[in-house]
mmCIF file of C-alpha atoms in Angstrom:
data_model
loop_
_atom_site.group_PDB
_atom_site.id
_atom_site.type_symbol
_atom_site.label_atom_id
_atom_site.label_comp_id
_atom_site.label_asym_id
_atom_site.label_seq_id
_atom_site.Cartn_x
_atom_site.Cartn_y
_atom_site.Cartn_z
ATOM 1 C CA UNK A 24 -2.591 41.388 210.121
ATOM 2 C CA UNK A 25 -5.522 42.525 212.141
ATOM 3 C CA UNK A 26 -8.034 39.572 212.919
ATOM 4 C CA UNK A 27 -11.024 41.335 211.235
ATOM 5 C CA UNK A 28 -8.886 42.554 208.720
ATOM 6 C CA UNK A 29 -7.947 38.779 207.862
ATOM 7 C CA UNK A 30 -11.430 37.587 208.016
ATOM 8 C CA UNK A 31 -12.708 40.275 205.478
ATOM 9 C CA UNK A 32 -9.940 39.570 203.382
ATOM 10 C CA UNK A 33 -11.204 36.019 203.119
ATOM 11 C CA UNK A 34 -14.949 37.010 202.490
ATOM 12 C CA UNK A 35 -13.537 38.966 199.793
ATOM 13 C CA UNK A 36 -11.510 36.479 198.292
ATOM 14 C CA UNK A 37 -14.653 33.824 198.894
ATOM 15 C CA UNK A 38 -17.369 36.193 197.005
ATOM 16 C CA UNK A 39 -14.672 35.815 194.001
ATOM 17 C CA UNK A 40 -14.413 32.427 194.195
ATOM 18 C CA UNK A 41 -18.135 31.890 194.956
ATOM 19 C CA UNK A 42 -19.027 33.831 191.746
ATOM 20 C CA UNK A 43 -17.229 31.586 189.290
ATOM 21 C CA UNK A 44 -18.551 28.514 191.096
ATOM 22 C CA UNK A 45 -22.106 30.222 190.138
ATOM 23 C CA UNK A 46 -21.340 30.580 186.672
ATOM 24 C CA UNK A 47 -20.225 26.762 186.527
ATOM 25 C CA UNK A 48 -23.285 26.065 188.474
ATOM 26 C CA UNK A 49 -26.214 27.829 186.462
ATOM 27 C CA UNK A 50 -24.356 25.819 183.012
ATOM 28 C CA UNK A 51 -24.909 22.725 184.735
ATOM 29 C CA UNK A 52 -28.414 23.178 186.408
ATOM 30 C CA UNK A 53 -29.032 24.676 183.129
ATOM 31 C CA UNK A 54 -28.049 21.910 180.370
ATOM 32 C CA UNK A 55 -29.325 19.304 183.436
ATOM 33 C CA UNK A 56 -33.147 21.012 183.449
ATOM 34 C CA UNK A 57 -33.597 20.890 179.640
ATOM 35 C CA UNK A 58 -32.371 17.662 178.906
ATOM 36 C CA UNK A 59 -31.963 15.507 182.186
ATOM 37 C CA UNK A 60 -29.028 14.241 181.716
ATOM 38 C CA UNK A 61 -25.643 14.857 184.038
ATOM 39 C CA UNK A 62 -23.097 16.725 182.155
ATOM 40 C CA UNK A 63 -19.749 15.134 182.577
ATOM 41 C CA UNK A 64 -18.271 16.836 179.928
ATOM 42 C CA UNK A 65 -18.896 20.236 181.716
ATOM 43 C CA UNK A 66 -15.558 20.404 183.371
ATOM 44 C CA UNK A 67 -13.713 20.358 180.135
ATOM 45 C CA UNK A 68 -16.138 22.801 178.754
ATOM 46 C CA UNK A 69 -14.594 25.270 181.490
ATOM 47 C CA UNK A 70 -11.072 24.165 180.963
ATOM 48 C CA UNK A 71 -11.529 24.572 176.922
ATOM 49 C CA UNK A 72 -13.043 28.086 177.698
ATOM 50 C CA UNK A 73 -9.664 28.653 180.092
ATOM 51 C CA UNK A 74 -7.487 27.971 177.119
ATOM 52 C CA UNK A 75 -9.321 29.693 174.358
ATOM 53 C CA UNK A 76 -9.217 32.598 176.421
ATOM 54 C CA UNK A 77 -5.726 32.022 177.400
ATOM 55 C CA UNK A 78 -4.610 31.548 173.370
ATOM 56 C CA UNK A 79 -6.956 35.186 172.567
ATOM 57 C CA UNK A 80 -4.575 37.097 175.224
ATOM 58 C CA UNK A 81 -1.347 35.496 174.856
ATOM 59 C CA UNK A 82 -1.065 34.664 170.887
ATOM 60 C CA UNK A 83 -3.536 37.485 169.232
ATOM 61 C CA UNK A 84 -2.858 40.027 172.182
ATOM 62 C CA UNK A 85 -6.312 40.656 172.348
ATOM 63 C CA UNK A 86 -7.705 42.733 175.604
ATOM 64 C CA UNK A 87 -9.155 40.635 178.203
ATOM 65 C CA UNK A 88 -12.707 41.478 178.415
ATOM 66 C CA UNK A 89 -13.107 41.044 174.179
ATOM 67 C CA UNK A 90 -11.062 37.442 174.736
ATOM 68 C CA UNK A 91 -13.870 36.092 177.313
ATOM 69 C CA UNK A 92 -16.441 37.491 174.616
ATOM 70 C CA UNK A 93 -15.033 35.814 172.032
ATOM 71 C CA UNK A 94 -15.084 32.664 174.679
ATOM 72 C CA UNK A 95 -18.469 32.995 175.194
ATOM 73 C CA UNK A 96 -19.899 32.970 171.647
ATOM 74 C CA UNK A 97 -17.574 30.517 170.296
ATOM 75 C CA UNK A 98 -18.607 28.174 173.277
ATOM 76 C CA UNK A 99 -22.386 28.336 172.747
ATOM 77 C CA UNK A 100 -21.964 28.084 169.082
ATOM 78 C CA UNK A 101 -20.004 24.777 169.642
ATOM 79 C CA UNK A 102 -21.916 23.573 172.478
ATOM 80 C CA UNK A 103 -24.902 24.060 169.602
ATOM 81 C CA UNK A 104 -23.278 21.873 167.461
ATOM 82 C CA UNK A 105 -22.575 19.295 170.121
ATOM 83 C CA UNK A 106 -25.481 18.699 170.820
ATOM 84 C CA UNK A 107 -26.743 18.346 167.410
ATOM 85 C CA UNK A 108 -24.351 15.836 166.701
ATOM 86 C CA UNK A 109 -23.465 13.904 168.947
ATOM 87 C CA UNK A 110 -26.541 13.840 171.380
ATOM 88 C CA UNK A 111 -29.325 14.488 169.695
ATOM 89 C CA UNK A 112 -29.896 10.565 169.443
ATOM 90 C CA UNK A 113 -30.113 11.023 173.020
ATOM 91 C CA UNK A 114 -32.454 13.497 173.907
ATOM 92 C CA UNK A 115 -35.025 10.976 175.507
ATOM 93 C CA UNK A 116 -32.467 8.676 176.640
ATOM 94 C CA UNK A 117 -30.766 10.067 179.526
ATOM 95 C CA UNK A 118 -28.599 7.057 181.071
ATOM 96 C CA UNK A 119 -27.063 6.559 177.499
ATOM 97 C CA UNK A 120 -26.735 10.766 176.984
ATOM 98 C CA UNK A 121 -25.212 10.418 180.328
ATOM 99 C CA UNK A 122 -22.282 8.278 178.925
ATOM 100 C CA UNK A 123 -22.318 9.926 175.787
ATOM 101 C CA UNK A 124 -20.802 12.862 177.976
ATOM 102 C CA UNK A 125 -18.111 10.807 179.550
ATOM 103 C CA UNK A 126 -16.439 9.625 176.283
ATOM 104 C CA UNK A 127 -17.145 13.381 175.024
ATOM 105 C CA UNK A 128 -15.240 14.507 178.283
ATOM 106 C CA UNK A 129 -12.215 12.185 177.496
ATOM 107 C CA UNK A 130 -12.354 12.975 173.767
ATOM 108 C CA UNK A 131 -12.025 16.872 175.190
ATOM 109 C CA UNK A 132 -9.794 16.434 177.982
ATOM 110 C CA UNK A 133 -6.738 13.966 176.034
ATOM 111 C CA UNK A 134 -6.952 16.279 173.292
ATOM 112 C CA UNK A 135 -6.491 19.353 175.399
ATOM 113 C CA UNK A 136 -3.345 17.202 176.200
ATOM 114 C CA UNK A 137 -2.589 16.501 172.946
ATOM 115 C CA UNK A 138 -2.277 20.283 171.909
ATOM 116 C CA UNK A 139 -1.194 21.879 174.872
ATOM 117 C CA UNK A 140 0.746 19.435 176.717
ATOM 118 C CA UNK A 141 0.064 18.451 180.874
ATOM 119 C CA UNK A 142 2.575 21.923 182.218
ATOM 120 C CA UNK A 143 0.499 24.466 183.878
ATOM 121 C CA UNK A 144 0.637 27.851 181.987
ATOM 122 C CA UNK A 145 0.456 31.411 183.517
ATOM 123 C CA UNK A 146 -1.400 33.916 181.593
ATOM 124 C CA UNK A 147 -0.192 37.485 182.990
ATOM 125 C CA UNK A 148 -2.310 39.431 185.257
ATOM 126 C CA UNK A 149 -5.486 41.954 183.328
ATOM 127 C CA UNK A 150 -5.111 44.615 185.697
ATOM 128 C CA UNK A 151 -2.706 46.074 187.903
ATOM 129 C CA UNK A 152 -3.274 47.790 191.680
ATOM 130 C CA UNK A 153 -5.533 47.307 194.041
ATOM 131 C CA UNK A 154 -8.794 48.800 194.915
ATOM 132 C CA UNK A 155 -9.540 49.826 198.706
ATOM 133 C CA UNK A 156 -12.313 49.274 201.034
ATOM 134 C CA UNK A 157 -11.666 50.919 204.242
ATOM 135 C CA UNK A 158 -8.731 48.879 205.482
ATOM 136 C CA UNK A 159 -9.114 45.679 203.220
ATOM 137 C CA UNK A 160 -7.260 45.492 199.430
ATOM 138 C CA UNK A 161 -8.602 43.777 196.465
ATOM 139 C CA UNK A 162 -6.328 42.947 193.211
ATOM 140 C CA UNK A 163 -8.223 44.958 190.425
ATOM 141 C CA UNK A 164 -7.764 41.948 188.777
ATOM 142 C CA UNK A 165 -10.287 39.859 190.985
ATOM 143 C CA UNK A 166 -12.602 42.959 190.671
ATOM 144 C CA UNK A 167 -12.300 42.243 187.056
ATOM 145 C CA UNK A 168 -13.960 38.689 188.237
ATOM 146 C CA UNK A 169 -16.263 39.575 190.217
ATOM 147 C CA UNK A 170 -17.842 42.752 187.648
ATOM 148 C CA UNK A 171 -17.645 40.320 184.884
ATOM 149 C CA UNK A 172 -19.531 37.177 186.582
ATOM 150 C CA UNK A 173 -22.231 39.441 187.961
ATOM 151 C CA UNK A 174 -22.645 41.279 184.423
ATOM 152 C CA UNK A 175 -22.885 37.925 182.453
ATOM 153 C CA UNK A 176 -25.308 36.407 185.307
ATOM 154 C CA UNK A 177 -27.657 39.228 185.025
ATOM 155 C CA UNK A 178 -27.240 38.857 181.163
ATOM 156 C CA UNK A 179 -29.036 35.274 181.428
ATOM 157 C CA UNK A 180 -31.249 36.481 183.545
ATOM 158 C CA UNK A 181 -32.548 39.351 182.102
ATOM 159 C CA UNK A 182 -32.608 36.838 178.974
ATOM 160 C CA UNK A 183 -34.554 34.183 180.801
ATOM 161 C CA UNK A 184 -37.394 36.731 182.692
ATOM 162 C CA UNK A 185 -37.932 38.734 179.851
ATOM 163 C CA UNK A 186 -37.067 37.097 175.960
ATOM 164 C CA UNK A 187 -39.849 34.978 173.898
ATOM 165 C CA UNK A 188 -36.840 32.517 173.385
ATOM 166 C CA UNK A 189 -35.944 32.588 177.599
ATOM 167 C CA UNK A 190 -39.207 32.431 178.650
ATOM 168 C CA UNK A 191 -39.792 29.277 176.329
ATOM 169 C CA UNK A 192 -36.323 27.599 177.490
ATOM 170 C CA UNK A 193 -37.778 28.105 181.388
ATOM 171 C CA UNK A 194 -41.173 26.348 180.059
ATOM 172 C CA UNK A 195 -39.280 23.479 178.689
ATOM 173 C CA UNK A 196 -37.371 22.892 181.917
ATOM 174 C CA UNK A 197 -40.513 22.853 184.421
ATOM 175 C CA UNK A 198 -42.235 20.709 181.716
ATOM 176 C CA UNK A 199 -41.463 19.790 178.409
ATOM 177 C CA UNK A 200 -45.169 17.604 177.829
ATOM 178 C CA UNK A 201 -46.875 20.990 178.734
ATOM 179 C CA UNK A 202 -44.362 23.166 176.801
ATOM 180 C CA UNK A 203 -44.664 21.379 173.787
ATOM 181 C CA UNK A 204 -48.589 21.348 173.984
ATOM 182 C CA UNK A 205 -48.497 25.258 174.493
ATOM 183 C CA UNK A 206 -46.634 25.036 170.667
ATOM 184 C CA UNK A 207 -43.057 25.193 172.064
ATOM 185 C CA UNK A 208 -40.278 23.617 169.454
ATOM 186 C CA UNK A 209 -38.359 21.658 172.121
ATOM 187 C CA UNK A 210 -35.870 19.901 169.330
ATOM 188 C CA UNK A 211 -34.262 23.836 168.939
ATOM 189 C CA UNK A 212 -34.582 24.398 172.411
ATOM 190 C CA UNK A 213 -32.057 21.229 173.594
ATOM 191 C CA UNK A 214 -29.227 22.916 171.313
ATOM 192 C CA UNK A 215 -30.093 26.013 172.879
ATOM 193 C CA UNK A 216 -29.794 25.055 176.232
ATOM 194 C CA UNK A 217 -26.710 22.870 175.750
ATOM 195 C CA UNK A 218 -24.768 25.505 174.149
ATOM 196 C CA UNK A 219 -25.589 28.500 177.126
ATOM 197 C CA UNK A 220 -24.971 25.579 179.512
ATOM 198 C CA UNK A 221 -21.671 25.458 177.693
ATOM 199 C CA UNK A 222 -21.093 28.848 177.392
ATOM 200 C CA UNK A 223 -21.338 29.924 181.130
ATOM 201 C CA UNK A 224 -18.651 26.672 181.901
ATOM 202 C CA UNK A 225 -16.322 28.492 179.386
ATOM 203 C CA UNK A 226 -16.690 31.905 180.555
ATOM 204 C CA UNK A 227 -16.061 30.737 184.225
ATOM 205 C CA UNK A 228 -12.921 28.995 182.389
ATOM 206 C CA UNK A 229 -12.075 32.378 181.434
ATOM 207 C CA UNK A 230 -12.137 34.386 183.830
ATOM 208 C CA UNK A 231 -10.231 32.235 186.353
ATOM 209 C CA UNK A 232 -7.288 32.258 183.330
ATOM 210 C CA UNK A 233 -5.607 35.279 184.929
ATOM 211 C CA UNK A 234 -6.197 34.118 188.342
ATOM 212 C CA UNK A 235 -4.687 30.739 188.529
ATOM 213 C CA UNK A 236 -2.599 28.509 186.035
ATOM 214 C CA UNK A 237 -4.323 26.745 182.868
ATOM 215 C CA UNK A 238 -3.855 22.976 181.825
ATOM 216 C CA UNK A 239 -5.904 20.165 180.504
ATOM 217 C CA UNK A 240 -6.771 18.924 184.225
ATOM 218 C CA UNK A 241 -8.024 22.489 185.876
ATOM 219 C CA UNK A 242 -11.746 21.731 185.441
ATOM 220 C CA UNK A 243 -12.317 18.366 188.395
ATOM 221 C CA UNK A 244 -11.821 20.718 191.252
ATOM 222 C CA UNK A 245 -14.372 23.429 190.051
ATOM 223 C CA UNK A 246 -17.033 20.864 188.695
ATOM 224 C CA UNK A 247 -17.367 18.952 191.738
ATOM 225 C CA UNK A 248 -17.821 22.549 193.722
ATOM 226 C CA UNK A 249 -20.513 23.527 191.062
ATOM 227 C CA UNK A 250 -22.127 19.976 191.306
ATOM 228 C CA UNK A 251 -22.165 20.355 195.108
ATOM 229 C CA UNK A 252 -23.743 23.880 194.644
ATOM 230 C CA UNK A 253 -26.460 22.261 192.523
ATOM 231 C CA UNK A 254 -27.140 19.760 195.083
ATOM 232 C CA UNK A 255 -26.769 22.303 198.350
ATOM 233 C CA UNK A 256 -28.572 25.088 196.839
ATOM 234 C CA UNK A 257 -31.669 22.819 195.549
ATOM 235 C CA UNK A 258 -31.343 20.596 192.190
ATOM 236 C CA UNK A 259 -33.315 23.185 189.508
ATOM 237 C CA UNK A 260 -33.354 26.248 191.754
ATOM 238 C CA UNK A 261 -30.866 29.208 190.557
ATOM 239 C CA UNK A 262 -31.580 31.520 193.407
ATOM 240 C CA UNK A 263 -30.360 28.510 195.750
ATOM 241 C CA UNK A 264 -27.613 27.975 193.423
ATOM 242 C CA UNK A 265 -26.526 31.885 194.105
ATOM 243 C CA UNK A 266 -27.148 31.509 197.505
ATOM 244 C CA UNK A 267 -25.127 27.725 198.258
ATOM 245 C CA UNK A 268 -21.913 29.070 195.497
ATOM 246 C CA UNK A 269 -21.644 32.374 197.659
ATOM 247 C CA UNK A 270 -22.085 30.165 200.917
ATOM 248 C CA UNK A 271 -19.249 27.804 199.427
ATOM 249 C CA UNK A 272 -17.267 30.018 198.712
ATOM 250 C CA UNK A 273 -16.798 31.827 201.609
ATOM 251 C CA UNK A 274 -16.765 28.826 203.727
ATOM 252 C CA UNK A 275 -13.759 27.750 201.674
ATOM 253 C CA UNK A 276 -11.765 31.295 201.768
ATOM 254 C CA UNK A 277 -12.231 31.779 205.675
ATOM 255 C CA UNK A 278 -11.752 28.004 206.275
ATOM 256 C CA UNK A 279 -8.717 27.752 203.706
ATOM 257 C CA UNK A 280 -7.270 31.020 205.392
ATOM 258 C CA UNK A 281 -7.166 29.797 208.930
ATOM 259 C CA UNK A 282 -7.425 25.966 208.877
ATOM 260 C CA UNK A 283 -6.001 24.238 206.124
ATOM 261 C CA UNK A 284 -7.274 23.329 202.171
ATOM 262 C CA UNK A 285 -8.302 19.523 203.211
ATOM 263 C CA UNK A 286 -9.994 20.526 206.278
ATOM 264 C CA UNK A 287 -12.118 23.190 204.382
ATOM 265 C CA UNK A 288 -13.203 20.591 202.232
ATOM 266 C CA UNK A 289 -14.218 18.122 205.334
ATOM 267 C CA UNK A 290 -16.322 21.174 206.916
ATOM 268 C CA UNK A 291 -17.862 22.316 202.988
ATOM 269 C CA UNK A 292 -18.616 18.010 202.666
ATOM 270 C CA UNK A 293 -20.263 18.324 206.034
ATOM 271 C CA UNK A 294 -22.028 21.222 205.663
ATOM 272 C CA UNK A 295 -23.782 19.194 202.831
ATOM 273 C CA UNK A 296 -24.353 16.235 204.710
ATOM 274 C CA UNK A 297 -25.790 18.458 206.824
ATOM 275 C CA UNK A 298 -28.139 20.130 204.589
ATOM 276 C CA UNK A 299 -29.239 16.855 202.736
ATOM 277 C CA UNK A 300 -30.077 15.485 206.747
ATOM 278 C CA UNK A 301 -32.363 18.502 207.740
ATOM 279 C CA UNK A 302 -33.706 19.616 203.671
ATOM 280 C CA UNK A 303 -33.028 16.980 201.604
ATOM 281 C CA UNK A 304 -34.028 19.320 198.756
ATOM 282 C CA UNK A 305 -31.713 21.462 199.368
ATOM 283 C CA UNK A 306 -31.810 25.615 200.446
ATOM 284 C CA UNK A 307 -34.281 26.607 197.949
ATOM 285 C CA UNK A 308 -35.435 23.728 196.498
ATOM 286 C CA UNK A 309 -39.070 22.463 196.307
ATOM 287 C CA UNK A 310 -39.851 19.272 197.577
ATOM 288 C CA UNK A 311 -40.269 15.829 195.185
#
């Protein structure tokens, strides 16, 4: 295959990646700005939204695009109820919240285990042929990806700029004192939060179904790609977290394509070194 052929290819197969990294990585910027506390539970979250997905195509025979609809609500509706019971003791006590979302991660993860057993299961592909640009091919099925990540990104963003209830989540993550003095209800905001956090980790879950294999453990490699987003692209900033997933991603795809899967994570850990050295608050974030 032609050189610039190959390197195209991997862009391509980068952006795709790089989306659903963005997804994971607004969830968890998002849940982290409203109640300060680190998610660990946000991985399973993505594999539970995998296998719901998964069980909607391959059980009920539902299309794909209703399936990771049906993900997404029932995801924010449970993340809702999450929070309301089990860390809603927590809300101003963010080391213990923080641990509350480890044993909730376990709780998730060994009973993933429990009902669908460790194999890795194929869920057949959504779409079939390939769409062409100029010389390079892309599956239909990763176009599926990438049209569904941007459409549910500009969703919550549309949401955030423009709703009452957006505008009033973005208030409580600059500054809940000054929120709550403007007459902001932060106690229905948290659940709020939580549960989109929740939902976007699902619907990334959901999307990758078709693309790679689902089990109980699929969720540690993505997480820690989304958490170094958050950190590259500026904790708090989701135009730097667009900007370091996309970056990520391709760095990954070109570097996976012509190095080796180990060494692509060295050069994405040094690029972050890197970044942390010369902007310690990352791409677009603002400075402490």
């Amino acid at each position: 295959m032609d050189l610039s052929l190959l390197i195209g290819q991997a862009v391509v197969n980068g952006l795709v990646v790089g989306l659903l990294y963005l997804l994971m990585a607004v969830g968890f910027t998002l849940v982290f700005g409203v109640m300060r506390i680190v998610n660990f539970a946000h991985a399973e979250f993505y594999m539970l939204g995998a296998f719901v997905t998964f069980i909607c195509v391959t059980r009920f025979e539902l299309p794909f695009l209703p399936s990771v609809a049906l993900t997404l609500v029932i995801a924010v509706l449970v993340g809702w109820v999450i929070e309301w019971a089990v860390l809603k003791p927590f809300r101003h006590d963010e080391l213990n919240g923080m641990i509350a979302t480890i044993g909730l991660a376990m709780i998730l993860q060994n009973g993933a285990l429990m009902l669908f057993g460790p194999d890795p299961q194929s869920m057949p592909s959504v779409a079939t042929g390939v769409l062409r640009l100029g010389d390079l091919l892309v599956p239909n099925s990763r176009v599926y990806v990438v049209l569904c990540s941007a459409a549910v990104l500009l969703a919550m963003w549309l949401f955030l700029r423009y709703s009452r209830t957006g505008r009033a989540l973005r208030a409580v993550v600059q500054d809940i004192e000054i929120a709550q003095i403007q007459g902001i209800k932060a106690r229905l905001i948290y659940p709020l939060g939580f549960g989109l956090g929740v939902g976007l980790a699902a619907v990334a879950g959901g999307l990758m179904a078709p693309l790679f294999s689902v089990s109980p453990f699929i969720g540690a490699g993505p997480m820690l790609k989304a958490f170094i987003v958050v950190i590259l692209g500026g904790l708090g900033s989701i135009p730097g977290a667009a900007l370091a997933s996309l970056l990520l991603g391709i760095t990954e795809s070109v570097a996976g394509t012509f190095l080796s899967t180990s060494t692509a994570d060295i050069l994405i850990f040094a690029l972050v070194i890197g970044m942390l050295v010369v902007r310690p608050s990352g791409l677009l974030g603002r400075p402490e």
